PDB file of C-alpha atoms in Angstrom:
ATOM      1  CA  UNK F1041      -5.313  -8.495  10.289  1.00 79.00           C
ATOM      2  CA  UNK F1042      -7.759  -6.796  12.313  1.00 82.00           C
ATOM      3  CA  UNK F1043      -6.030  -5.407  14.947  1.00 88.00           C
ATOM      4  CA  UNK F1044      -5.582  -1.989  16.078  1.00 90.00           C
ATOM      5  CA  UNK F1045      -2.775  -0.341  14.058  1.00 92.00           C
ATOM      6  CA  UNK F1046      -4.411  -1.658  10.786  1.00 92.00           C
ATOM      7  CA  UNK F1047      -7.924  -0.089  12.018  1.00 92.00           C
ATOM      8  CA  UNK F1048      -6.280   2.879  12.550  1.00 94.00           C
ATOM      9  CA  UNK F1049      -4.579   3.409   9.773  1.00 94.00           C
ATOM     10  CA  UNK F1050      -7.702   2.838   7.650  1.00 94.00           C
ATOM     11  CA  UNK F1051      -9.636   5.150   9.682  1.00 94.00           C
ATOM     12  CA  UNK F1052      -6.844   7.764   9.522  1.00 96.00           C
ATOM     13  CA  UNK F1053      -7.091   6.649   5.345  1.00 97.00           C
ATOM     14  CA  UNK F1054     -11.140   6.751   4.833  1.00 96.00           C
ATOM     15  CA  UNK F1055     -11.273  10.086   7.151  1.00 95.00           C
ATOM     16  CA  UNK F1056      -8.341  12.002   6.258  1.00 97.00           C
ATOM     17  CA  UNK F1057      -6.855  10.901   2.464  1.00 98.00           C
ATOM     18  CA  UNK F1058      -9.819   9.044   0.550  1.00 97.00           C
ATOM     19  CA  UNK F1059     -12.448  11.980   0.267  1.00 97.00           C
ATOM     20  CA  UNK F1060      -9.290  14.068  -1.170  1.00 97.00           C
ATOM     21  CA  UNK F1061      -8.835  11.227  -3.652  1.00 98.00           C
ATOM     22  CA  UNK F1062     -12.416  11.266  -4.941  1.00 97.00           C
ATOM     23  CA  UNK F1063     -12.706  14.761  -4.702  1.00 96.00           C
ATOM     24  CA  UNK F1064     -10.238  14.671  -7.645  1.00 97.00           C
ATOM     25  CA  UNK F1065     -10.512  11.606  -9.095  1.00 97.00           C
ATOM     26  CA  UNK F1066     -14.379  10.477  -8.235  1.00 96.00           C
ATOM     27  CA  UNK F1067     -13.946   6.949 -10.296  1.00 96.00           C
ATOM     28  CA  UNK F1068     -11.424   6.035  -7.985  1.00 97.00           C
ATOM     29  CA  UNK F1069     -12.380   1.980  -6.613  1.00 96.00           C
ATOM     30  CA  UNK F1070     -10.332   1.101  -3.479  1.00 97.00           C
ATOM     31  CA  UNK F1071     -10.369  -2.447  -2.354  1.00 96.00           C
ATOM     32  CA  UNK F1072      -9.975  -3.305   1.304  1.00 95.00           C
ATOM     33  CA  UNK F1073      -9.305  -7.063   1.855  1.00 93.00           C
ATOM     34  CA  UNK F1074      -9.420  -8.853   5.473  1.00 92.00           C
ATOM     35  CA  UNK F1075     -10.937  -9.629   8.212  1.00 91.00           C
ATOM     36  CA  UNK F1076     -10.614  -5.667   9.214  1.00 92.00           C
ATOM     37  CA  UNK F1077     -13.958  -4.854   6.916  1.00 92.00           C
ATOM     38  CA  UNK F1078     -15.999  -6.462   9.990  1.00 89.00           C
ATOM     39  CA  UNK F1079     -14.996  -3.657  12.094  1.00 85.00           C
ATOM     40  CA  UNK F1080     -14.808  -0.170   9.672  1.00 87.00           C
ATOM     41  CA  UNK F1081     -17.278   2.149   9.117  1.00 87.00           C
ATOM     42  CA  UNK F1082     -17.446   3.722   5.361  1.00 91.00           C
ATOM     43  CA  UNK F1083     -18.721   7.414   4.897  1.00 90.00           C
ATOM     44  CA  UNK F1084     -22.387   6.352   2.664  1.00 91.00           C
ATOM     45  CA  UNK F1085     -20.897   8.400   0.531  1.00 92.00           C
ATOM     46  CA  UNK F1086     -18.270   6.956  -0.572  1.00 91.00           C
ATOM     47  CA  UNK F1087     -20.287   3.261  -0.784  1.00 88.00           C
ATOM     48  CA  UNK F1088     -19.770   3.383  -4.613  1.00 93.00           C
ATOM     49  CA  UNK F1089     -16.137   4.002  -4.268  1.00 97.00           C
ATOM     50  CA  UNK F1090     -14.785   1.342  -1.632  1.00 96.00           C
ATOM     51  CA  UNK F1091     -15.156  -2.508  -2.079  1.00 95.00           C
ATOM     52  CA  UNK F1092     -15.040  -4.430   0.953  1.00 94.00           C
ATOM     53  CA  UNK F1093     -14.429  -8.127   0.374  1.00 94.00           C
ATOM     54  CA  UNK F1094     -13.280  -9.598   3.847  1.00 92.00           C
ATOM     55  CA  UNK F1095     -11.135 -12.937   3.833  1.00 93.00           C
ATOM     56  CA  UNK F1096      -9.320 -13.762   0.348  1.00 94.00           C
ATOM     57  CA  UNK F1097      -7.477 -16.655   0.443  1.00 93.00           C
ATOM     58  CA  UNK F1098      -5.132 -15.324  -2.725  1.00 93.00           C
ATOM     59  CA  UNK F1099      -4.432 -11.647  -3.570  1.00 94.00           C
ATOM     60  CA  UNK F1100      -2.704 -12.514  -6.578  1.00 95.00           C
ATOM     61  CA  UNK F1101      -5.874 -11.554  -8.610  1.00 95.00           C
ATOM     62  CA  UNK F1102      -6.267  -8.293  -6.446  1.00 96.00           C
ATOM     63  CA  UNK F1103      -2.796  -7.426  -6.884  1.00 95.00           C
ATOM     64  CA  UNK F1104      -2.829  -8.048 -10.721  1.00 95.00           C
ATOM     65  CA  UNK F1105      -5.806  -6.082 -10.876  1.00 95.00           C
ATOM     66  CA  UNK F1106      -4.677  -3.036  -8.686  1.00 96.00           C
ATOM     67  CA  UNK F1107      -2.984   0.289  -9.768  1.00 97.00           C
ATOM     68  CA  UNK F1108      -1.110   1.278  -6.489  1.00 98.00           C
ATOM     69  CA  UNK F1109      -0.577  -0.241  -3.206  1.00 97.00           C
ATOM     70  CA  UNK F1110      -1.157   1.829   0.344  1.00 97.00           C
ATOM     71  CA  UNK F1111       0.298   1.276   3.900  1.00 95.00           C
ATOM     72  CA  UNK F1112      -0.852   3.814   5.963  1.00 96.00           C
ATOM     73  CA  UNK F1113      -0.171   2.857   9.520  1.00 93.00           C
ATOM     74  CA  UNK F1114      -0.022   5.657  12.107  1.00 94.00           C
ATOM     75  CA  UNK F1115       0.713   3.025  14.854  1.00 90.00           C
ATOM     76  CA  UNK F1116       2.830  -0.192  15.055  1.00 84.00           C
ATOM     77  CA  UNK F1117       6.291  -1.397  14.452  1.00 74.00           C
ATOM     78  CA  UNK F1118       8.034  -3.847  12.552  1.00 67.00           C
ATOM     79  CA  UNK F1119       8.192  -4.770   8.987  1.00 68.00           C
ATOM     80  CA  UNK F1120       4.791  -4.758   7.104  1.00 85.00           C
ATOM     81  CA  UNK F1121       4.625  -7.332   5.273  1.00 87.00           C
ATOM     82  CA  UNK F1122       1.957  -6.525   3.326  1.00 90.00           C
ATOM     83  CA  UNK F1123       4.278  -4.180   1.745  1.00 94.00           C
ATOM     84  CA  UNK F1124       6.991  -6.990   1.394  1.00 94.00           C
ATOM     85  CA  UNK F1125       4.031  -8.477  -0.747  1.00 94.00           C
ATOM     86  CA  UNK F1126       2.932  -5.305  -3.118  1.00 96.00           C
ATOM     87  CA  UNK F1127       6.880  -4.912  -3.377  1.00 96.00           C
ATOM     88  CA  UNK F1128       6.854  -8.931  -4.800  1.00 96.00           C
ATOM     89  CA  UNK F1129       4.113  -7.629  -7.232  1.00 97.00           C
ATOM     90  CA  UNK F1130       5.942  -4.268  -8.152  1.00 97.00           C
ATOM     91  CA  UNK F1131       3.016  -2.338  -7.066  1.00 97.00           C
ATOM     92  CA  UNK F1132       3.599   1.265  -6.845  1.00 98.00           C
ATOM     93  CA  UNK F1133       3.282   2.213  -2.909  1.00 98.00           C
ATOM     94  CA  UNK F1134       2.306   4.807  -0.533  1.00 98.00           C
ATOM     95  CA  UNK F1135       3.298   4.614   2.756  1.00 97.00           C
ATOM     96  CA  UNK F1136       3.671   6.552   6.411  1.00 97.00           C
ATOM     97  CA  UNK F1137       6.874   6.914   8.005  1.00 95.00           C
ATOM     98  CA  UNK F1138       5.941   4.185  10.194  1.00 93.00           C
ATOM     99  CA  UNK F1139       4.789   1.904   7.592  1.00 93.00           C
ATOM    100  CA  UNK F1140       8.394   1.991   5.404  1.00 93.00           C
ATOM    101  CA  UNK F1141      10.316   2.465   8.719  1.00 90.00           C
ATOM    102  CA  UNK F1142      11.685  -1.389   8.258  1.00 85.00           C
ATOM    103  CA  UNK F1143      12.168  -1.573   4.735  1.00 91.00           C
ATOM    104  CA  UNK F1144      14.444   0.142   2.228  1.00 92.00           C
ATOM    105  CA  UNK F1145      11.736   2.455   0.722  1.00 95.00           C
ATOM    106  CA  UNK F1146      12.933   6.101  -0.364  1.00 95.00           C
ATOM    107  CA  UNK F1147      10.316   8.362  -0.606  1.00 97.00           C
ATOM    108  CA  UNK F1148       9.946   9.577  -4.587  1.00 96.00           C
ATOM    109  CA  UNK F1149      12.838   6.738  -5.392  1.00 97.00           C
ATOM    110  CA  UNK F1150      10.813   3.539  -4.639  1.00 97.00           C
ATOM    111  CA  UNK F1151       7.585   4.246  -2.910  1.00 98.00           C
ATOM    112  CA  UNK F1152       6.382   7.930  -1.830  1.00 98.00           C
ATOM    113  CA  UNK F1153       6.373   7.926   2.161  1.00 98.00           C
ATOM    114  CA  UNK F1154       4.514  10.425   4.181  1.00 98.00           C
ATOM    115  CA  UNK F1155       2.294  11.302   6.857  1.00 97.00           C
ATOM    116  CA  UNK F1156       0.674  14.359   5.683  1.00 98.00           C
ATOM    117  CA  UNK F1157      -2.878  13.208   4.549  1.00 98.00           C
ATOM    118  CA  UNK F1158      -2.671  16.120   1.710  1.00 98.00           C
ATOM    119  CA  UNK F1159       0.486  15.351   0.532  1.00 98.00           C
ATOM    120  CA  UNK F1160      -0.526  11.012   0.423  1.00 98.00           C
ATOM    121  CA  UNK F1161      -3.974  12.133  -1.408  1.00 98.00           C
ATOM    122  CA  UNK F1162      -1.634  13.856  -3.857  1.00 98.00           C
ATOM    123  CA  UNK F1163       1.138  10.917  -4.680  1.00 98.00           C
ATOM    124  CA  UNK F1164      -1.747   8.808  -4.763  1.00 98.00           C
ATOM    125  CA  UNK F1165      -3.433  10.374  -7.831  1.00 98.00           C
ATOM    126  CA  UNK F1166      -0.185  10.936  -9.088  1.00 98.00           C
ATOM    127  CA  UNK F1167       0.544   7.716  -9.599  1.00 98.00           C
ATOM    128  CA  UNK F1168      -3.289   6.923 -10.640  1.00 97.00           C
ATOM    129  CA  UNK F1169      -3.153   9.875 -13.181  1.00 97.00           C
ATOM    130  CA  UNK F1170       0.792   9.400 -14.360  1.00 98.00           C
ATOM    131  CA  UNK F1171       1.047   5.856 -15.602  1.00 97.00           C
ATOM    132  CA  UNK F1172       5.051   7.230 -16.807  1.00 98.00           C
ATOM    133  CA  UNK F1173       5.701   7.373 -12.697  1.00 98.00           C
ATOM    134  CA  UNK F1174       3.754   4.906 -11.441  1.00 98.00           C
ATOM    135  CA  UNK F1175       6.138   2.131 -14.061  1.00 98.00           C
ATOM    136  CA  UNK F1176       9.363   4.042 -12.772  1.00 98.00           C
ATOM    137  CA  UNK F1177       8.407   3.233  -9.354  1.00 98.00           C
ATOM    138  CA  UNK F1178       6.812  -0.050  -9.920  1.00 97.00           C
ATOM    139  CA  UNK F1179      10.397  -1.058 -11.592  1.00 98.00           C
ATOM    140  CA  UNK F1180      12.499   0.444  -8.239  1.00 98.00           C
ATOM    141  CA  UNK F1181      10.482  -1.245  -5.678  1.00 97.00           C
ATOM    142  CA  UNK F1182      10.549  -4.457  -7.600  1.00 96.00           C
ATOM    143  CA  UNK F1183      14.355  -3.866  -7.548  1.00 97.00           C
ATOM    144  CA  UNK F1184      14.437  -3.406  -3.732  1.00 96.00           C
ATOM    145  CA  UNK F1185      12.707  -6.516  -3.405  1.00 94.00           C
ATOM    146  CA  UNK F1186      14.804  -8.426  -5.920  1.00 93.00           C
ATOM    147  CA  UNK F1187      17.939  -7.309  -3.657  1.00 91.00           C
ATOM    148  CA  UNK F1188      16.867  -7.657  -0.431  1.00 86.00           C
ATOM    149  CA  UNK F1189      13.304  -9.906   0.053  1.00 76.00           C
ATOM    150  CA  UNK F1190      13.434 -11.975  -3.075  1.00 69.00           C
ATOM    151  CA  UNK F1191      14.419 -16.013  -2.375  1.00 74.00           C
ATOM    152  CA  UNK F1192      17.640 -15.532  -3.761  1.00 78.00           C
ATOM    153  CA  UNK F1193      18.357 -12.561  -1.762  1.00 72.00           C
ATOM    154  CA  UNK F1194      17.149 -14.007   1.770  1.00 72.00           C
ATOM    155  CA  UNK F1195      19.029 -17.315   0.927  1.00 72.00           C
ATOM    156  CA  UNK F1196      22.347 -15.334  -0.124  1.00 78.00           C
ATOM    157  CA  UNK F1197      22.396 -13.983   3.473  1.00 76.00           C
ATOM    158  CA  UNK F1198      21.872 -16.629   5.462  1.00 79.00           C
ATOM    159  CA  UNK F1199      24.925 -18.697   3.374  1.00 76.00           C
ATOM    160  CA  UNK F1200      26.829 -15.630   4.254  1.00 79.00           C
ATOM    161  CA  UNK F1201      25.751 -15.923   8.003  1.00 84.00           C
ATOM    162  CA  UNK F1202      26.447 -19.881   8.435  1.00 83.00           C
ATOM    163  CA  UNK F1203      29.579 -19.592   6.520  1.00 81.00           C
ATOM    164  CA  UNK F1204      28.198 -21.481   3.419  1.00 76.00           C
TER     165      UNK F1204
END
């Protein structure tokens, strides 16, 4: 959506963790989906390295395509679900503090979480560089959401909350 947490959180992404990211790993392709391209600005020098394709009516092909998932939200509250739907795909995640806050992700268990832009640069290309990691935490997050977002999960509660 293009509202402000999301545009800040990008901005706080292009400015502060991308040009780490190329700086180490200059073949790196990051795809920004949305409305939200209308309204960012990307460094000319990082043109070659950032796809902006606006509206997508299905990620499923993005998602399939994609070798980590990133939330980085400096602002906002609530559950993201855009990570609800990288956890449905098993995509390995980074995340802020704020971003995770409503879900069950564990920093270096399920997801890396943090707020340091050096630090998120560095799980980042971990996970790009370590294909071993990135399918260990692929396989927990799709656990989490097997136990706690999938249908069966969600379903299993509310029985339990009507008395069913």
């Amino acid at each position: 959506a293009n509202n402000q947490p999301n545009k800040d959180g990008l901005n706080f992404f292009l400015n502060s963790v991308f040009p780490e990211i190329v700086r180490h790993k200059p073949d790196t392709r990051f795809v920004i989906a949305g409305k939200i391209v209308r309204e960012i600005q990307i460094d000319a020098s990082f043109k070659e390295n950032v796809d902006c394709l606006g509206y997508v009516p299905d990620l499923a092909d993005i998602y399939l395509k994609s070798r980590v998932a990133i939330c980085p939200l400096i602002t906002g509250a609530g559950t993201k679900f855009k990570l609800v739907e990288a956890m449905a795909y098993a995509m390995p995640i980074v995340a802020t503090k704020i971003s995770a806050s409503a879900l069950s992700l564990i920093d270096g268990v399920n997801a890396f979480v943090t707020d340091d832009p050096m630090v998120y640069a560095e799980k980042v290309i971990r996970l790009l560089n370590e294909p071993e990691l990135a399918q260990k935490i692929s396989q927990e997050v799709a656990k989490t959401f097997e136990n706690e977002h999938s249908s069966l999960s969600v379903y299993s509660k509310l029985d339990a909350i009507l008395g069913m």
